[in-house]
Amino acid sequence: MADPIALLTDLLAPAFDAVRDAGTAAAGLDPAEVPAPPTVRRSDRTDFQADGAMALGKRLGRNPRDVAAEILEAVDLTGVARDVEVAGPGFLNVTLEATFLADLAGETWADERLGLEPDAASQRLVIDYSAPNVAKEMHVGHLRSTVIGDALARIHRRLGHEVVPENHVGDWGTPFGMLIEHLVDVGEDAAVAELSVGDLNRFYQDARASFDASDGFKERARERVVRLQAGDAETVRLWRVLVDQSAAYFQVVYDRLGVLLTPDDIVGESFYNDALPGVVDDLRALGLLTLDDGAECVFPPGFTGRDGSPQPMIVRNRNGGYGYAATDLATIRHRVDDTRADRILYVVGAPQRDHLAMVFAVARMAGWLPDGVTAEHVQFGNVLGADGKMFKTRSGASVRLVDLLDEAVARAEAAISERNPDLVGDERAAVARAVGIGAVKYADLASDRVKDYVFDFDRMLAFEGSTGPYLQYAHARIRSIFRRGEVDPAALDGGALVVGEPQERALVLALLGFPAAVRHAAETSHPHRLCGYLFDLAQTFTSFYEACPVLRADDEATRAGRLVLCDLTARTLSAGLDLLGIEAPERM
Ligand code: ARG
């Protein structure tokens, strides 16, 4: 185990327990009721700080500093810590032995997983992400869901969990009447040609225009929906043309983005059609349905509208139609009963917060979401333009994702040609793709997802600051050390690593923080924590590299040790970027 936080926690726990046991015995308390786990974290003042004595002191009615001092007496950190002291209101400040740090870092270097061990209990996670709508262009909101969901999928897989990605595409509902009639009007071949090049906005808008302009069309659209719902063979075939063309186009975008989604991950809304009557019947049998103005609704406790009146979740409207909510109830049942998920993450924009909260509440009431299974809304804010308003083109249309990606890659290519004229041809094109796409993804992932962020090409493509290009460049620059020195990293020896200079110590501590950073991102579903970690690591490396010559180190032993540090940094940056779905080119 090379994660010093986990290691220190294990080493400190028996001392915390011993002091707790003595204290509860003296106070006549049940020790089982007084948990006393140490919480260890990195600290700016020292290497690590252990917390827990304060809470324990409070429970025992004793001065926390005295409790901390007793723990300090009881703990044996010989060979591990150079110094342990009580600080502040009752923290334990731990300074590690340089040799111990060097050993840990050497072990980490020799470990393919970089010290990141799988979680003890493997879970099955359904991650609901991307979810664009058929015959509608993917917009920046879908970019967010796609990029964040994909990073979470990679992170959880890396922690040993079984991830089931589900792309809940919007492939059902009343607009399909209009879309199918439009398909018939323009002719199948023309429609396919339009859709296959990804001109989804045009198709949808033209359909909408016909619908708005003509009562005859409106009537046809309405009849078409009825036939679609009745399973009329020709109508279903036409519907499938729309679905298949859109899915093929989505896949083009996914491949371009470098996300893991495949056509097999699509489990669209239509998949749940047959289960919808059962949802309503079962809710009725459970006594949860209320007839409200002709609609069948559930009123989960605690949900109120603006005026304070109870808020209904409509499962079946007055015309007998099932909507988005009914589908989501069928979906959650399927994820629990058939997919057997332990945890379900919905990577969906913040505006759907109430909707999902109600779905989860109703599913719990109905017993479809049992206690052992968690459902979480991994919500995210909007993407804004430079003007601070929703990101739109000058004409006010929503921005096509592919156009954004094209522009990012073109800008990256221009920047790279300027910085490194030696990089040419296919390699330059590949690096430009990695940098351009990486910049867009990183900008999205690096901001706290709950907040809005401003889409700004100049900022996301900058080689300074917390950006994709900065981290990719930091990685490539380390790799260039090995090229210049003609050193094969595989021929290094982890045992050569020495922790002497303060910058070496800082770098080792940063490197050893990788497992905790990944875990933290996983637990909170906050990829920006991992971005922040990688940015710190890259900066810490820069300080190290400025202070500590590597290829020109004073002696062979120092050089060998620092090369190990360089290689470990490059591998950690590359592994971290990979968990975010971002490539790390060898040169830039
Ligand atoms: N298709 C929906 C949209 O574009 C998102 C679906 C999210 N997933 C879900 N289970 N409701 O807004």
XYZ file of C-alpha atoms and ligand atoms in Angstrom:
600
model
C 0.000 0.000 0.000
C 1.679 3.172 -1.183
C -1.000 5.667 -0.248
C 0.395 7.445 2.822
C -3.049 8.615 3.897
C -4.399 5.072 4.036
C -1.177 3.886 5.621
C -1.126 6.503 8.346
C -4.804 5.932 9.032
C -4.095 2.246 9.611
C -1.067 2.984 11.792
C -2.890 5.548 13.928
C -6.163 3.649 14.342
C -5.001 1.280 17.134
C -3.742 4.217 19.241
C -7.062 6.043 18.756
C -8.917 2.866 19.744
C -6.761 2.324 22.834
C -7.331 5.859 24.110
C -11.015 5.583 23.303
C -11.301 2.264 25.191
C -9.538 3.609 28.279
C -11.583 6.795 28.190
C -14.962 5.091 27.785
C -14.118 2.608 30.561
C -13.279 5.484 32.906
C -16.400 7.421 31.953
C -18.681 4.388 32.024
C -19.587 4.702 28.320
C -20.126 1.969 25.760
C -17.056 2.058 23.463
C -19.207 0.889 20.521
C -21.108 4.139 20.797
C -17.971 6.260 20.615
C -16.357 5.713 17.248
C -12.916 7.275 17.039
C -11.480 6.917 13.563
C -8.548 9.150 12.682
C -8.988 11.271 9.560
C -5.694 11.959 7.876
C -5.167 14.671 5.287
C -2.343 16.512 3.586
C -1.378 19.687 5.334
C 0.509 22.771 4.266
C 2.171 23.166 7.665
C 3.543 19.675 7.862
C 3.264 16.544 5.746
C 0.024 15.173 7.173
C -2.453 16.127 9.809
C -4.566 13.613 11.727
C -7.907 14.713 13.071
C -10.249 12.801 15.367
C -8.946 13.619 18.852
C -11.232 16.639 19.025
C -14.392 14.638 18.431
C -13.198 11.988 20.856
C -12.364 14.572 23.540
C -15.830 16.018 23.185
C -17.510 12.630 23.614
C -15.363 11.846 26.655
C -15.803 15.319 28.111
C -12.050 15.842 28.150
C -9.618 18.413 26.828
C -8.925 17.348 23.225
C -5.274 18.374 23.439
C -4.809 15.954 26.353
C -6.534 13.235 24.368
C -4.269 13.975 21.397
C -1.214 13.822 23.660
C -2.306 10.396 24.946
C -2.769 9.132 21.412
C 0.690 10.425 20.587
C 2.062 8.417 23.540
C 0.279 5.276 22.387
C 1.357 5.374 18.752
C 4.539 3.917 17.388
C 5.652 5.487 14.130
C 9.301 4.480 14.262
C 10.749 4.341 10.771
C 7.680 6.082 9.403
C 7.591 9.511 10.990
C 10.448 11.757 11.975
C 8.221 13.877 14.143
C 4.696 13.801 15.540
C 3.309 16.647 17.604
C 0.055 17.918 18.990
C -1.039 21.079 17.237
C -3.839 23.594 17.527
C -6.979 22.449 19.323
C -5.948 18.767 19.116
C -4.552 17.813 15.743
C -1.599 15.502 15.311
C 0.961 16.875 12.899
C 3.020 14.154 11.271
C 6.308 14.681 9.457
C 7.465 11.576 7.635
C 10.995 10.168 7.470
C 12.700 10.987 4.176
C 13.736 7.348 3.734
C 10.176 6.199 4.310
C 8.881 8.640 1.694
C 11.555 7.541 -0.751
C 10.622 3.882 -0.222
C 6.936 4.598 -0.765
C 7.626 6.569 -3.929
C 9.980 3.846 -5.181
C 7.272 1.239 -4.603
C 4.737 3.431 -6.369
C 7.065 3.802 -9.319
C 7.359 -0.005 -9.564
C 3.577 -0.366 -9.395
C 1.628 -0.357 -12.634
C -1.376 1.082 -10.786
C 0.674 3.910 -9.254
C -0.508 2.966 -5.772
C -4.170 3.119 -6.699
C -5.681 -0.135 -5.496
C -9.210 -1.243 -6.361
C -11.898 -0.549 -3.770
C -12.474 -3.376 -1.322
C -16.038 -4.080 -2.450
C -16.745 -3.983 -6.144
C -20.070 -2.422 -7.051
C -22.147 -2.430 -10.187
C -22.741 1.154 -11.275
C -25.175 2.274 -13.897
C -24.075 5.640 -15.266
C -26.770 7.435 -17.233
C -24.966 9.904 -19.453
C -24.966 11.777 -22.741
C -28.635 11.076 -23.609
C -29.102 13.300 -26.662
C -32.411 13.346 -28.506
C -33.123 11.691 -31.837
C -33.322 14.065 -34.800
C -32.109 16.919 -32.653
C -28.627 18.343 -32.657
C -26.377 17.599 -29.688
C -25.690 20.824 -27.852
C -23.227 21.894 -25.206
C -25.440 20.502 -22.426
C -24.977 17.075 -23.945
C -21.256 17.784 -24.148
C -21.220 18.265 -20.384
C -23.154 15.099 -19.658
C -21.034 13.116 -22.110
C -17.676 14.328 -20.867
C -18.444 14.190 -17.139
C -20.187 10.819 -17.400
C -17.325 9.363 -19.372
C -14.743 10.552 -16.839
C -16.786 9.028 -13.999
C -17.090 5.763 -15.929
C -13.318 5.598 -16.373
C -12.600 6.498 -12.747
C -14.994 3.925 -11.305
C -13.688 1.218 -13.623
C -10.188 2.039 -12.490
C -11.325 1.558 -8.887
C -12.486 -1.941 -9.753
C -16.189 -1.334 -10.190
C -18.354 -2.711 -12.931
C -19.680 0.213 -14.919
C -22.765 -0.143 -17.101
C -23.037 2.986 -19.249
C -26.575 3.732 -20.341
C -27.336 6.263 -23.000
C -30.960 7.181 -22.313
C -31.543 8.822 -25.697
C -34.807 10.611 -26.301
C -36.241 8.429 -29.035
C -39.942 8.540 -28.229
C -42.779 10.977 -27.764
C -45.200 13.138 -29.698
C -42.605 14.997 -31.825
C -42.065 11.756 -33.734
C -45.397 12.160 -35.482
C -44.177 15.403 -36.983
C -40.702 14.058 -37.673
C -41.985 10.974 -39.487
C -44.401 13.026 -41.613
C -41.557 15.341 -42.528
C -39.469 12.309 -43.454
C -42.264 11.153 -45.734
C -42.528 14.622 -47.325
C -38.850 15.093 -48.123
C -38.449 11.476 -49.148
C -36.483 8.845 -47.327
C -33.273 9.137 -49.330
C -33.069 12.892 -48.996
C -33.803 12.674 -45.285
C -31.146 10.041 -44.739
C -28.625 12.149 -46.656
C -29.416 15.143 -44.489
C -29.315 13.251 -41.213
C -26.199 11.259 -41.979
C -24.109 14.408 -42.348
C -25.407 15.507 -39.002
C -27.748 18.225 -40.169
C -30.137 17.415 -37.364
C -31.086 20.972 -36.519
C -32.280 21.682 -40.059
C -34.323 18.529 -40.182
C -36.012 19.228 -36.880
C -36.650 22.891 -37.651
C -38.106 22.132 -41.082
C -40.423 19.562 -39.533
C -41.450 22.089 -36.915
C -42.072 24.740 -39.591
C -44.395 22.439 -41.552
C -46.179 21.561 -38.345
C -46.723 25.200 -37.431
C -47.713 26.228 -40.954
C -50.303 23.641 -41.862
C -53.319 22.193 -40.109
C -53.285 19.289 -42.548
C -49.719 18.445 -41.511
C -50.641 18.788 -37.877
C -53.450 16.315 -38.320
C -51.201 13.858 -40.169
C -48.602 14.184 -37.387
C -51.222 13.400 -34.784
C -52.446 10.344 -36.634
C -48.869 9.234 -37.123
C -48.210 9.261 -33.383
C -51.247 7.040 -32.866
C -49.989 4.605 -35.487
C -46.493 4.653 -33.993
C -47.865 3.823 -30.572
C -50.022 1.098 -32.039
C -46.936 -0.489 -33.559
C -47.953 -0.050 -37.216
C -45.158 -1.779 -39.125
C -44.461 0.883 -41.773
C -44.551 3.678 -39.180
C -42.177 1.810 -36.910
C -39.867 1.263 -39.885
C -39.807 5.002 -40.631
C -39.240 5.763 -36.954
C -36.309 3.385 -36.969
C -34.770 5.224 -39.911
C -34.719 8.380 -37.814
C -33.370 6.578 -34.757
C -30.648 4.717 -36.644
C -29.480 7.758 -38.564
C -29.271 9.815 -35.400
C -27.487 7.065 -33.498
C -24.909 6.796 -36.271
C -24.365 10.520 -36.078
C -24.049 10.472 -32.276
C -21.404 7.796 -32.643
C -19.416 10.051 -34.981
C -19.438 12.704 -32.260
C -18.466 10.188 -29.552
C -15.577 8.873 -31.590
C -14.392 12.376 -32.283
C -14.622 13.222 -28.584
C -12.834 10.027 -27.662
C -15.488 8.849 -25.218
C -16.151 5.200 -24.487
C -19.835 5.114 -25.489
C -20.788 2.643 -28.206
C -24.076 1.981 -30.038
C -24.634 -0.938 -27.629
C -24.922 1.478 -24.725
C -28.054 3.071 -26.149
C -31.076 2.120 -24.084
C -33.451 4.812 -25.236
C -36.776 5.901 -23.842
C -38.604 3.657 -26.317
C -37.038 0.601 -24.711
C -39.354 1.089 -21.734
C -42.624 1.408 -23.674
C -43.911 -2.023 -22.801
C -43.203 -1.490 -19.124
C -45.212 1.739 -18.812
C -48.688 0.249 -18.239
C -47.175 -1.914 -15.494
C -45.730 1.158 -13.788
C -49.171 2.732 -13.584
C -50.928 -0.499 -12.577
C -48.425 -1.210 -9.831
C -48.577 2.328 -8.473
C -52.364 2.021 -8.410
C -52.191 -1.318 -6.607
C -49.870 0.275 -4.048
C -52.426 2.993 -3.483
C -50.042 5.705 -4.589
C -52.057 7.064 -7.531
C -54.310 10.079 -7.336
C -56.567 11.279 -10.122
C -55.881 14.975 -10.561
C -57.751 16.842 -13.289
C -57.981 13.631 -15.298
C -54.276 12.844 -14.972
C -52.905 9.969 -12.911
C -50.388 11.379 -10.475
C -48.279 10.548 -7.469
C -47.794 13.187 -4.786
C -44.525 12.314 -3.046
C -44.338 14.029 0.350
C -42.090 17.043 0.579
C -42.539 18.314 -2.951
C -44.386 21.563 -3.267
C -44.875 24.070 -6.042
C -44.055 27.754 -5.772
C -47.362 28.497 -4.086
C -46.732 25.802 -1.486
C -49.309 23.365 -2.857
C -48.319 19.689 -3.218
C -46.559 19.012 -6.509
C -47.736 16.090 -8.600
C -45.610 13.770 -10.626
C -47.770 12.994 -13.641
C -47.336 9.397 -14.698
C -50.185 9.306 -17.166
C -51.795 12.386 -18.675
C -55.527 12.927 -19.181
C -55.290 11.634 -22.779
C -53.889 8.354 -21.557
C -50.344 9.118 -22.686
C -47.268 8.249 -20.654
C -44.539 10.865 -20.380
C -40.947 11.382 -19.366
C -41.644 10.676 -15.679
C -43.342 7.332 -16.268
C -40.427 6.333 -18.479
C -37.937 7.251 -15.800
C -39.833 5.142 -13.267
C -39.750 2.164 -15.613
C -36.066 2.885 -16.177
C -35.143 2.848 -12.514
C -37.044 -0.419 -11.991
C -35.151 -1.962 -14.851
C -31.823 -0.751 -13.526
C -32.513 -2.242 -10.108
C -34.334 -5.470 -11.023
C -32.660 -6.474 -14.269
C -29.314 -4.725 -14.360
C -28.962 -5.238 -10.593
C -27.206 -1.948 -10.008
C -25.795 -1.069 -6.591
C -25.472 2.584 -7.467
C -27.062 4.657 -10.227
C -25.606 7.969 -11.354
C -27.685 10.334 -13.470
C -25.385 12.785 -15.210
C -28.086 15.250 -16.146
C -28.334 19.050 -16.120
C -29.455 20.960 -13.046
C -32.861 21.951 -14.533
C -33.989 18.335 -14.134
C -33.263 18.334 -10.409
C -36.896 18.323 -9.269
C -37.863 15.766 -11.859
C -35.170 13.306 -10.772
C -35.691 13.949 -7.070
C -39.346 13.027 -7.571
C -38.481 9.942 -9.581
C -36.180 8.771 -6.783
C -38.768 9.589 -4.095
C -41.591 7.786 -5.875
C -39.354 4.804 -6.640
C -38.473 4.566 -2.938
C -42.139 4.837 -1.928
C -43.039 2.064 -4.335
C -40.213 -0.122 -3.050
C -38.560 -0.170 -6.470
C -35.448 1.500 -5.175
C -34.452 -0.583 -2.150
C -32.320 0.694 0.717
C -29.139 -0.933 -0.510
C -29.239 0.897 -3.831
C -28.401 4.554 -4.247
C -29.586 6.840 -7.017
C -27.740 10.135 -7.369
C -28.305 13.124 -9.568
C -24.874 14.226 -10.767
C -26.104 17.614 -11.826
C -24.262 20.251 -13.773
C -24.678 23.912 -14.619
C -24.914 25.670 -17.953
C -22.296 26.498 -20.513
C -22.286 30.241 -21.030
C -20.998 32.468 -23.810
C -18.569 35.348 -23.292
C -21.593 37.574 -22.621
C -22.532 35.479 -19.597
C -25.718 34.242 -21.266
C -26.517 30.750 -22.521
C -23.954 29.744 -25.131
C -25.480 30.459 -28.562
C -24.286 31.353 -32.045
C -24.546 34.970 -33.228
C -27.817 34.125 -34.931
C -29.149 32.746 -31.656
C -29.126 29.095 -32.704
C -27.696 26.533 -30.318
C -24.088 25.724 -31.116
C -23.361 22.453 -32.873
C -20.978 20.380 -30.830
C -19.025 19.162 -33.849
C -18.416 22.716 -35.015
C -16.944 23.556 -31.633
C -14.681 20.546 -31.746
C -13.527 21.402 -35.269
C -12.646 24.899 -34.230
C -10.807 23.733 -31.117
C -8.687 21.353 -33.184
C -7.951 24.003 -35.828
C -6.855 26.462 -33.157
C -4.726 23.826 -31.461
C -3.050 22.996 -34.749
C -2.171 26.643 -35.328
C -0.729 26.975 -31.826
C 1.308 23.808 -32.143
C 2.770 24.739 -35.549
C 3.924 27.985 -34.030
C 5.442 26.451 -30.912
C 7.003 23.438 -32.517
C 7.600 23.814 -36.279
C 9.410 20.452 -36.303
C 6.170 18.658 -35.646
C 4.638 17.981 -39.069
C 2.261 15.782 -41.040
C 0.238 13.056 -39.390
C 1.893 13.470 -36.034
C 1.046 17.160 -35.920
C -2.550 16.394 -36.885
C -2.799 13.739 -34.181
C -1.319 16.034 -31.534
C -3.654 18.850 -32.615
C -6.620 16.529 -32.195
C -5.452 15.447 -28.747
C -4.814 19.040 -27.661
C -7.943 20.593 -29.180
C -10.360 17.948 -27.931
C -8.467 17.664 -24.650
C -8.785 21.419 -24.110
C -12.561 21.349 -24.548
C -12.981 18.336 -22.264
C -10.622 19.631 -19.605
C -12.314 23.037 -19.475
C -15.601 21.292 -18.854
C -14.233 18.882 -16.263
C -12.042 21.346 -14.400
C -14.836 23.646 -13.350
C -16.997 22.604 -10.418
C -19.755 20.874 -12.356
C -22.530 22.324 -10.235
C -21.668 25.819 -11.445
C -22.043 27.424 -14.846
C -18.887 28.048 -16.828
C -17.952 30.306 -19.706
C -16.940 28.647 -22.937
C -13.802 30.500 -23.991
C -11.488 29.081 -26.649
C -8.598 31.394 -25.759
C -8.639 30.384 -22.145
C -9.133 26.655 -22.605
C -6.370 26.462 -25.224
C -3.858 28.496 -23.223
C -0.592 26.810 -22.290
C -0.703 28.436 -18.869
C -3.114 27.894 -16.008
C -5.263 24.896 -15.232
C -5.860 23.820 -18.835
C -5.626 20.627 -20.843
C -2.747 21.931 -22.990
C -0.774 22.971 -19.899
C -0.992 19.479 -18.420
C -0.309 17.771 -21.736
C 2.681 20.019 -22.233
C 3.965 19.303 -18.714
C 3.816 15.612 -19.551
C 5.460 15.964 -22.969
C 8.218 18.118 -21.507
C 9.133 15.396 -19.020
C 9.167 12.848 -21.803
C 11.551 15.090 -23.716
C 14.020 14.874 -20.815
C 14.250 11.160 -21.461
C 14.660 11.674 -25.203
C 17.392 14.258 -24.720
C 19.227 12.160 -22.162
C 18.669 8.998 -24.203
C 17.380 7.299 -21.090
C 14.989 4.365 -21.251
C 12.570 4.771 -18.306
C 12.163 0.988 -18.133
C 15.843 0.689 -17.270
C 15.527 2.888 -14.178
C 15.631 1.563 -10.625
C 12.970 2.726 -8.161
C 15.404 2.116 -5.317
C 17.549 4.996 -6.575
C 14.965 7.540 -5.497
C 16.163 9.883 -2.757
C 14.215 12.533 -0.871
C 16.709 15.281 -0.032
C 15.865 18.737 -1.306
C 12.614 20.328 -0.122
C 11.379 20.359 -3.750
C 11.977 16.626 -4.003
C 10.024 16.122 -0.828
C 7.159 18.276 -2.090
C 7.076 16.402 -5.371
C 7.059 12.988 -3.673
C 4.227 14.051 -1.391
C 2.280 15.296 -4.404
C 2.893 12.068 -6.317
C 1.761 9.932 -3.396
C -1.513 11.866 -3.332
C -2.733 10.341 -6.590
C -4.842 7.500 -5.100
C -6.574 9.834 -2.654
C -7.320 12.346 -5.413
C -8.904 9.698 -7.633
C -10.938 8.268 -4.744
C -12.112 11.698 -3.768
C -13.277 12.426 -7.316
C -15.111 9.077 -7.373
C -16.806 9.485 -4.020
C -18.083 12.973 -4.760
C -18.600 12.524 -8.514
C -16.486 15.644 -8.897
C -13.907 15.201 -11.649
C -12.656 18.742 -11.036
C -10.952 17.440 -7.897
C -8.775 15.253 -10.035
C -8.095 18.173 -12.396
C -7.034 20.291 -9.435
C -4.740 17.556 -8.220
C -3.064 17.151 -11.615
C -2.600 20.891 -11.962
C -0.938 21.056 -8.529
C 1.255 18.128 -9.424
C 2.392 19.780 -12.659
C 3.193 22.988 -10.801
C 5.040 21.134 -8.069
C 7.049 19.406 -10.752
C 7.957 22.745 -12.304
C 9.306 24.006 -8.969
C 11.258 20.795 -8.570
C 12.682 21.019 -12.075
C 13.755 24.623 -11.578
C 15.543 23.813 -8.324
C 16.884 20.338 -9.003
C 18.908 19.653 -12.158
C 18.113 16.212 -13.550
C 20.287 15.302 -16.538
C 23.020 17.602 -15.222
C 22.742 16.533 -11.593
C 25.966 16.629 -9.572
C 26.429 12.908 -9.446
C 25.164 9.729 -11.048
C 23.123 8.643 -7.991
C 21.242 11.945 -7.774
C 20.578 11.864 -11.503
C 19.222 8.313 -11.301
C 16.942 9.196 -8.383
C 15.576 12.314 -10.056
C 14.942 10.477 -13.285
C 12.709 8.100 -11.331
C 10.823 11.111 -9.991
C 10.459 12.493 -13.524
C 9.158 9.225 -14.875
C 6.726 8.778 -12.005
C 5.418 12.314 -12.559
C 4.941 11.754 -16.289
C 3.135 8.469 -15.679
C 0.908 10.006 -13.014
C -0.016 12.925 -15.287
C -0.729 10.577 -18.142
C -2.789 8.195 -15.978
C -4.735 11.099 -14.500
C -5.470 12.587 -17.914
C -6.509 9.169 -19.139
C -9.043 8.932 -16.301
C -10.457 12.210 -17.572
C -10.593 10.825 -21.109
C -7.768 13.079 -22.302
C -4.775 11.923 -24.326
C -1.210 12.670 -23.268
C 0.970 12.925 -26.409
C 4.660 12.041 -26.071
C 5.720 15.293 -27.726
C 3.991 18.546 -28.540
N -32.751 13.239 -23.190
C -32.808 14.073 -22.026
C -32.447 15.519 -22.406
O -31.888 15.770 -23.470
C -31.870 13.616 -20.930
C -32.167 12.259 -20.341
C -31.507 12.081 -19.006
N -31.721 10.762 -18.406
C -32.839 10.372 -17.780
N -32.894 9.146 -17.287
N -33.874 11.156 -17.660
O -32.723 16.407 -21.623
